[in-house]
Amino acid sequence: MRPRILALLLLLALPATAPAAERVEVNGARFATSLEADGQPFELVGHGLFRYMIWDAYAGAYYQAPGASTPAPLEAIPRRLELEYFHAIEADDFTGVTRDQVREDLGEAGYRQLLPRLNAFTRAYRSVEPGDRYALTWSEAGLSLALNGETLFEGGDPALAEALFAIWLGDSPLKAGFRDDLLGRR
């Protein structure tokens, strides 16, 4: 009988010594703590909930290549932003917000210089339903946008990538609190 009790106690002790969680959850959306995309490994930096007025709009997770000592969302290092939506949003709404935020961040001259590349990117947007997930990735392969794992856009350059990541992670993001959550600051 004693070996059985010892075995049971050891079994009960396993969860306490198991490795850290492999996923985090934000309002029902689950994000991996590490992943691989385009052959590039990524590690979770932070995650959060984006609220618009009184609604929980989407959950997000920000990743960087392993080994970066601090978050560097606007540098030319491999990085990835995943956003899972809780409400339907039309493609045209994504396009409008993207253009408005990039114009605000870059000023009119910078916006006009980036506009042809930005237009090519925004043409890739698709409408989303609750549970859909966009992933914006910058790696050695370049910039990509995927919806539910399907690549919609590939190309771009560091300037376009920086402008797009700045929408959520820059000095004047859509919401500073969401940025801080994604960057693991709070």
One Martini backbone bead per residue (centre of mass of N, CA, C, O) as a GRO file, in nm:
protein
  186
    1MET     BB    1   0.055   0.064  -0.020
    2ARG     BB    2   0.287   0.270   0.002
    3PRO     BB    3   0.368   0.292  -0.299
    4ARG     BB    4   0.096   0.421  -0.384
    5ILE     BB    5   0.115   0.674  -0.214
    6LEU     BB    6   0.380   0.775  -0.334
    7ALA     BB    7   0.280   0.789  -0.626
    8LEU     BB    8   0.053   0.992  -0.571
    9LEU     BB    9   0.229   1.219  -0.458
   10LEU     BB   10   0.403   1.252  -0.712
   11LEU     BB   11   0.171   1.318  -0.903
   12LEU     BB   12   0.076   1.577  -0.745
   13ALA     BB   13   0.364   1.727  -0.779
   14LEU     BB   14   0.398   1.784  -1.085
   15PRO     BB   15   0.254   2.059  -1.140
   16ALA     BB   16   0.461   2.224  -0.959
   17THR     BB   17   0.714   2.125  -1.172
   18ALA     BB   18   0.621   2.230  -1.417
   19PRO     BB   19   0.632   2.403  -1.673
   20ALA     BB   20   0.557   2.667  -1.804
   21ALA     BB   21   0.337   2.808  -1.973
   22GLU     BB   22   0.240   2.782  -2.326
   23ARG     BB   23   0.002   2.981  -2.247
   24VAL     BB   24  -0.208   3.259  -2.292
   25GLU     BB   25  -0.489   3.453  -2.160
   26VAL     BB   26  -0.736   3.675  -2.333
   27ASN     BB   27  -1.054   3.676  -2.316
   28GLY     BB   28  -1.016   3.366  -2.457
   29ALA     BB   29  -0.749   3.424  -2.585
   30ARG     BB   30  -0.485   3.236  -2.727
   31PHE     BB   31  -0.125   3.237  -2.654
   32ALA     BB   32   0.178   3.174  -2.727
   33THR     BB   33   0.505   3.181  -2.583
   34SER     BB   34   0.589   3.023  -2.848
   35LEU     BB   35   0.713   3.042  -3.195
   36GLU     BB   36   0.679   2.979  -3.557
   37ALA     BB   37   0.774   3.189  -3.847
   38ASP     BB   38   0.929   3.157  -4.130
   39GLY     BB   39   1.163   3.006  -3.951
   40GLN     BB   40   1.100   3.190  -3.698
   41PRO     BB   41   1.159   3.251  -3.381
   42PHE     BB   42   0.938   3.322  -3.097
   43GLU     BB   43   0.877   3.544  -2.814
   44LEU     BB   44   0.701   3.645  -2.560
   45VAL     BB   45   0.642   3.968  -2.419
   46GLY     BB   46   0.320   4.043  -2.456
   47HIS     BB   47  -0.023   4.114  -2.332
   48GLY     BB   48  -0.372   4.215  -2.433
   49LEU     BB   49  -0.647   4.453  -2.408
   50PHE     BB   50  -0.869   4.604  -2.638
   51ARG     BB   51  -1.048   4.900  -2.586
   52TYR     BB   52  -1.366   5.029  -2.713
   53MET     BB   53  -1.487   5.207  -2.503
   54ILE     BB   54  -1.700   4.939  -2.386
   55TRP     BB   55  -1.534   4.739  -2.563
   56ASP     BB   56  -1.404   4.433  -2.646
   57ALA     BB   57  -1.219   4.405  -2.931
   58TYR     BB   58  -0.914   4.287  -2.859
   59ALA     BB   59  -0.645   4.066  -2.866
   60GLY     BB   60  -0.288   4.061  -2.776
   61ALA     BB   61   0.047   3.978  -2.917
   62TYR     BB   62   0.401   4.007  -2.852
   63TYR     BB   63   0.693   3.937  -3.054
   64GLN     BB   64   1.032   3.804  -3.042
   65ALA     BB   65   1.329   3.729  -3.080
   66PRO     BB   66   1.546   3.561  -2.932
   67GLY     BB   67   1.759   3.759  -2.697
   68ALA     BB   68   1.614   4.006  -2.639
   69SER     BB   69   1.634   4.225  -2.371
   70THR     BB   70   1.435   4.424  -2.518
   71PRO     BB   71   1.195   4.589  -2.645
   72ALA     BB   72   1.187   4.637  -3.031
   73PRO     BB   73   0.933   4.736  -3.234
   74LEU     BB   74   1.116   4.963  -3.427
   75GLU     BB   75   1.308   4.749  -3.521
   76ALA     BB   76   1.511   4.535  -3.738
   77ILE     BB   77   1.357   4.289  -3.599
   78PRO     BB   78   1.218   4.014  -3.520
   79ARG     BB   79   0.852   4.031  -3.541
   80ARG     BB   80   0.518   4.000  -3.370
   81LEU     BB   81   0.159   4.048  -3.429
   82GLU     BB   82  -0.135   3.950  -3.251
   83LEU     BB   83  -0.494   3.958  -3.344
   84GLU     BB   84  -0.801   3.905  -3.168
   85TYR     BB   85  -1.140   3.910  -3.246
   86PHE     BB   86  -1.480   4.005  -3.106
   87HIS     BB   87  -1.559   4.151  -3.380
   88ALA     BB   88  -1.685   4.277  -3.650
   89ILE     BB   89  -1.477   4.385  -3.936
   90GLU     BB   90  -1.408   4.586  -4.188
   91ALA     BB   91  -1.172   4.640  -4.421
   92ASP     BB   92  -1.212   4.952  -4.446
   93ASP     BB   93  -1.152   5.009  -4.147
   94PHE     BB   94  -0.860   4.921  -4.148
   95THR     BB   95  -0.764   5.116  -4.363
   96GLY     BB   96  -0.840   5.383  -4.224
   97VAL     BB   97  -0.677   5.347  -3.961
   98THR     BB   98  -0.404   5.305  -4.086
   99ARG     BB   99  -0.379   5.571  -4.238
  100ASP     BB  100  -0.432   5.767  -4.004
  101GLN     BB  101  -0.199   5.670  -3.815
  102VAL     BB  102   0.037   5.707  -4.010
  103ARG     BB  103  -0.007   6.006  -4.060
  104GLU     BB  104   0.024   6.092  -3.764
  105ASP     BB  105   0.313   5.970  -3.720
  106LEU     BB  106   0.464   6.097  -3.999
  107GLY     BB  107   0.318   6.283  -4.152
  108GLU     BB  108   0.262   6.401  -4.461
  109ALA     BB  109   0.536   6.341  -4.599
  110GLY     BB  110   0.579   6.048  -4.498
  111TYR     BB  111   0.312   5.939  -4.602
  112ARG     BB  112   0.353   5.995  -4.908
  113GLN     BB  113   0.610   5.819  -4.934
  114LEU     BB  114   0.448   5.546  -4.830
  115LEU     BB  115   0.174   5.507  -4.987
  116PRO     BB  116   0.221   5.284  -5.204
  117ARG     BB  117   0.292   5.062  -4.989
  118LEU     BB  118   0.039   5.095  -4.815
  119ASN     BB  119  -0.169   5.026  -5.034
  120ALA     BB  120  -0.071   4.739  -5.085
  121PHE     BB  121  -0.133   4.645  -4.800
  122THR     BB  122  -0.444   4.730  -4.761
  123ARG     BB  123  -0.552   4.540  -4.993
  124ALA     BB  124  -0.529   4.275  -4.799
  125TYR     BB  125  -0.762   4.323  -4.648
  126ARG     BB  126  -1.007   4.170  -4.433
  127SER     BB  127  -1.271   4.071  -4.302
  128VAL     BB  128  -1.403   4.013  -3.971
  129GLU     BB  129  -1.463   3.779  -3.718
  130PRO     BB  130  -1.516   3.626  -3.453
  131GLY     BB  131  -1.184   3.478  -3.392
  132ASP     BB  132  -1.011   3.623  -3.563
  133ARG     BB  133  -0.657   3.639  -3.698
  134TYR     BB  134  -0.398   3.857  -3.698
  135ALA     BB  135  -0.059   3.869  -3.857
  136LEU     BB  136   0.234   4.058  -3.794
  137THR     BB  137   0.546   4.024  -3.982
  138TRP     BB  138   0.903   4.046  -3.911
  139SER     BB  139   1.168   3.927  -4.121
  140GLU     BB  140   1.397   3.808  -4.336
  141ALA     BB  141   1.147   3.775  -4.543
  142GLY     BB  142   0.982   4.012  -4.421
  143LEU     BB  143   0.667   4.121  -4.475
  144SER     BB  144   0.359   4.009  -4.307
  145LEU     BB  145   0.012   3.904  -4.367
  146ALA     BB  146  -0.227   3.727  -4.163
  147LEU     BB  147  -0.527   3.516  -4.180
  148ASN     BB  148  -0.563   3.240  -4.021
  149GLY     BB  149  -0.271   3.156  -4.174
  150GLU     BB  150  -0.321   3.337  -4.426
  151THR     BB  151  -0.151   3.482  -4.669
  152LEU     BB  152  -0.189   3.830  -4.794
  153PHE     BB  153   0.111   3.948  -4.739
  154GLU     BB  154   0.421   4.030  -4.920
  155GLY     BB  155   0.684   4.250  -4.816
  156GLY     BB  156   0.841   4.526  -4.805
  157ASP     BB  157   0.990   4.731  -4.545
  158PRO     BB  158   1.114   4.881  -4.273
  159ALA     BB  159   0.931   5.135  -4.292
  160LEU     BB  160   0.660   4.989  -4.304
  161ALA     BB  161   0.690   4.821  -4.051
  162GLU     BB  162   0.723   5.053  -3.852
  163ALA     BB  163   0.450   5.193  -3.913
  164LEU     BB  164   0.271   4.949  -3.832
  165PHE     BB  165   0.376   4.890  -3.542
  166ALA     BB  166   0.319   5.187  -3.434
  167ILE     BB  167   0.014   5.172  -3.396
  168TRP     BB  168   0.071   4.992  -3.116
  169LEU     BB  169   0.412   5.056  -3.037
  170GLY     BB  170   0.450   5.346  -3.030
  171ASP     BB  171   0.448   5.672  -2.913
  172SER     BB  172   0.142   5.697  -3.077
  173PRO     BB  173  -0.084   5.504  -3.010
  174LEU     BB  174  -0.397   5.403  -2.986
  175LYS     BB  175  -0.295   5.264  -2.696
  176ALA     BB  176  -0.089   5.284  -2.431
  177GLY     BB  177  -0.178   5.043  -2.252
  178PHE     BB  178  -0.157   4.827  -2.471
  179ARG     BB  179   0.138   4.867  -2.534
  180ASP     BB  180   0.243   4.806  -2.248
  181ASP     BB  181   0.142   4.517  -2.244
  182LEU     BB  182   0.296   4.414  -2.499
  183LEU     BB  183   0.583   4.516  -2.357
  184GLY     BB  184   0.573   4.438  -2.042
  185ARG     BB  185   0.518   4.705  -1.842
  186ARG     BB  186   0.231   4.581  -1.673
   0.00000   0.00000   0.00000
